[in-house]
CSV table of C-alpha atoms in Angstrom, one decimal:
chain,number,residue,atom,x,y,z
A,1,MET,CA,43.5,131.5,206.2
A,2,THR,CA,46.7,132.9,204.8
A,3,GLY,CA,49.3,130.8,204.1
A,4,LEU,CA,51.0,132.9,207.0
A,5,ASN,CA,48.6,131.5,209.6
A,6,HIS,CA,48.7,128.3,208.1
A,7,ALA,CA,52.3,128.1,208.3
A,8,VAL,CA,52.7,129.5,212.0
A,9,THR,CA,49.6,126.8,213.4
A,10,GLY,CA,51.9,124.2,211.8
A,11,ALA,CA,54.8,125.0,213.2
A,12,ALA,CA,53.3,125.2,216.7
A,13,VAL,CA,51.7,122.2,216.1
A,14,ALA,CA,55.3,120.5,215.4
A,15,THR,CA,57.0,122.6,218.4
A,16,ALA,CA,54.0,121.1,221.1
A,17,ILE,CA,54.6,117.8,220.0
A,18,ASN,CA,58.1,117.5,218.3
A,19,ARG,CA,57.6,113.8,217.1
A,20,PRO,CA,57.7,113.4,213.7
A,21,LEU,CA,55.3,110.1,213.2
A,22,LEU,CA,52.6,112.2,215.3
A,23,ALA,CA,53.6,116.0,215.0
A,24,LEU,CA,53.4,116.2,210.7
A,25,PRO,CA,50.2,114.5,209.8
A,26,ALA,CA,49.0,116.9,212.8
A,27,ALA,CA,50.2,119.8,211.2
A,28,LEU,CA,48.6,118.8,208.0
A,29,ALA,CA,45.2,118.0,209.6
A,30,SER,CA,45.5,121.3,211.5
A,31,HIS,CA,45.0,123.0,207.9
A,32,PHE,CA,41.5,122.1,207.6
A,33,PHE,CA,40.5,123.1,211.2
A,34,VAL,CA,42.0,126.4,210.9
A,35,ASP,CA,40.3,127.3,207.9
A,36,MET,CA,37.3,126.6,210.0
A,37,VAL,CA,37.5,129.4,212.0
A,38,PRO,CA,36.1,132.7,210.2
A,39,HIS,CA,39.0,134.3,208.0
A,40,TRP,CA,40.1,136.5,205.7
A,41,ASP,CA,40.0,135.9,201.4
A,42,TYR,CA,42.3,136.6,198.3
A,43,LYS,CA,39.9,138.8,197.6
A,44,VAL,CA,41.8,141.7,196.2
A,45,PRO,CA,41.4,144.7,193.4
A,46,GLY,CA,44.0,144.0,190.2
A,47,GLY,CA,42.4,140.8,189.2
A,48,VAL,CA,44.7,137.7,188.8
A,49,ASN,CA,47.6,139.7,189.0
A,50,GLY,CA,46.4,141.5,192.3
A,51,ARG,CA,45.9,137.8,193.6
A,52,ILE,CA,49.3,136.7,192.4
A,53,LYS,CA,51.2,139.3,194.0
A,54,VAL,CA,49.3,138.7,197.1
A,55,MET,CA,49.5,135.2,197.5
A,56,ALA,CA,53.5,135.2,196.6
A,57,VAL,CA,54.0,138.1,199.3
A,58,ASP,CA,52.2,135.7,202.4
A,59,LEU,CA,54.4,132.5,200.8
A,60,LEU,CA,57.4,134.6,201.1
A,61,LEU,CA,56.1,135.6,204.5
A,62,SER,CA,55.5,132.5,205.2
A,63,LEU,CA,58.6,130.7,204.6
A,64,SER,CA,60.9,133.8,206.3
A,65,LEU,CA,58.8,132.9,209.0
A,66,LEU,CA,59.4,129.4,209.3
A,67,VAL,CA,62.8,129.7,209.0
A,68,VAL,CA,63.5,131.8,211.8
A,69,LEU,CA,61.3,129.4,213.6
A,70,ALA,CA,63.1,126.9,212.9
A,71,LEU,CA,66.1,128.3,214.1
A,72,THR,CA,64.6,130.3,217.4
A,73,VAL,CA,62.8,127.2,218.9
A,74,ASN,CA,63.4,124.4,221.3
A,75,ALA,CA,62.2,122.0,218.3
A,76,GLN,CA,64.0,119.8,215.8
A,77,PRO,CA,64.5,122.9,213.3
A,78,TRP,CA,63.2,120.2,210.4
A,79,ILE,CA,60.1,119.2,211.9
A,80,VAL,CA,58.7,123.2,212.6
A,81,PHE,CA,59.6,123.8,209.0
A,82,ALA,CA,58.1,120.5,207.6
A,83,GLY,CA,55.2,121.4,209.8
A,84,GLY,CA,54.7,124.6,208.5
A,85,ILE,CA,54.6,123.6,204.7
A,86,LEU,CA,52.5,120.7,205.6
A,87,ALA,CA,49.9,123.0,206.9
A,88,ILE,CA,49.9,125.3,203.9
A,89,SER,CA,50.1,122.6,201.5
A,90,PRO,CA,46.5,121.6,201.1
A,91,ASP,CA,46.0,125.1,199.6
A,92,ILE,CA,47.7,124.1,196.1
A,93,MET,CA,44.5,122.4,195.4
A,94,TRP,CA,43.3,125.9,194.6
A,95,LEU,CA,46.0,127.2,192.7
A,96,GLU,CA,44.4,127.2,189.3
A,97,PHE,CA,41.3,128.8,191.4
A,98,PHE,CA,43.5,131.6,192.3
A,99,LEU,CA,45.7,132.2,189.0
A,100,THR,CA,43.1,131.7,186.3
A,101,GLY,CA,39.8,132.2,187.5
A,102,ARG,CA,38.3,129.3,186.6
A,103,PRO,CA,36.4,126.5,189.1
A,104,SER,CA,39.2,123.8,190.3
A,105,ILE,CA,36.9,120.9,190.6
A,106,LYS,CA,36.4,119.3,187.8
A,107,GLY,CA,35.3,116.0,185.7
A,108,ASN,CA,34.2,113.2,187.8
A,109,PRO,CA,32.7,114.4,191.4
A,110,ARG,CA,33.1,111.2,193.3
A,111,ARG,CA,37.2,111.7,192.3
A,112,LEU,CA,39.0,112.0,195.6
A,113,ILE,CA,40.7,115.2,195.0
A,114,ASN,CA,37.2,116.8,194.2
A,115,LYS,CA,35.7,114.9,197.3
A,116,VAL,CA,38.7,116.5,199.3
A,117,ARG,CA,38.0,120.1,197.6
A,118,GLN,CA,34.3,119.9,198.0
A,119,PHE,CA,35.2,119.4,202.0
A,120,HIS,CA,37.4,122.1,201.7
A,121,MET,CA,35.1,124.4,200.6
A,122,TRP,CA,32.7,123.4,202.8
A,123,ILE,CA,34.4,123.6,205.8
A,124,GLN,CA,35.1,127.3,205.3
A,125,TRP,CA,32.1,128.6,206.1
A,126,SER,CA,33.1,132.1,206.8
A,127,GLU,CA,35.6,133.8,204.6
A,128,THR,CA,34.7,137.8,205.2
A,129,SER,CA,36.5,141.3,205.1
A,130,TRP,CA,36.5,141.7,208.8
A,131,GLY,CA,37.9,137.9,209.0
A,132,ILE,CA,41.8,139.9,208.7
A,133,ILE,CA,41.3,141.0,212.6
A,134,VAL,CA,40.4,137.0,213.5
A,135,GLU,CA,43.6,136.4,211.3
A,136,ALA,CA,45.7,139.2,213.5
A,137,ILE,CA,44.9,137.5,216.5
A,138,TRP,CA,45.0,134.1,215.7
A,139,PHE,CA,49.0,134.8,214.0
A,140,VAL,CA,49.6,136.6,217.8
A,141,LEU,CA,48.2,133.7,219.4
A,142,MET,CA,50.1,130.9,217.8
A,143,LEU,CA,53.4,133.1,217.9
A,144,ALA,CA,52.7,133.2,221.9
A,145,LEU,CA,52.2,129.6,221.9
A,146,ILE,CA,55.5,128.7,220.0
A,147,TYR,CA,57.4,130.9,222.5
A,148,GLN,CA,55.6,129.7,225.7
A,149,LEU,CA,56.5,125.8,224.7
A,150,ASN,CA,59.9,127.5,224.0
């Protein structure tokens, strides 16, 4: 799932709950639930440079969206923004892979981070080109939910 969809989902969770002790862990957990949905992956032409450009645009759009949502929804702005950031954050574990193309899982497979990475790979059972359609629908539904809650 793109960072933009993780961000909008985390913001939706935060808006719906609007209580930091519940909203923020739920926003973080939403990342893994959303990754179970068939989605698009950063398979773009241009190798590493192409991936970096797409990731940079995705991050910029995500941050911009979170600022707009934080300022326009009827919830504590910092919770909305933090919920979106937390929902994106598990993908940081893939940063080395996206930048270098080398596997992110290294060393002892029993290390906690490697177990989380293996789980994260396992739940993403469908990364396809048509997943971008699913992502577009998901994005619209999450925005509608946020403003319906507002």
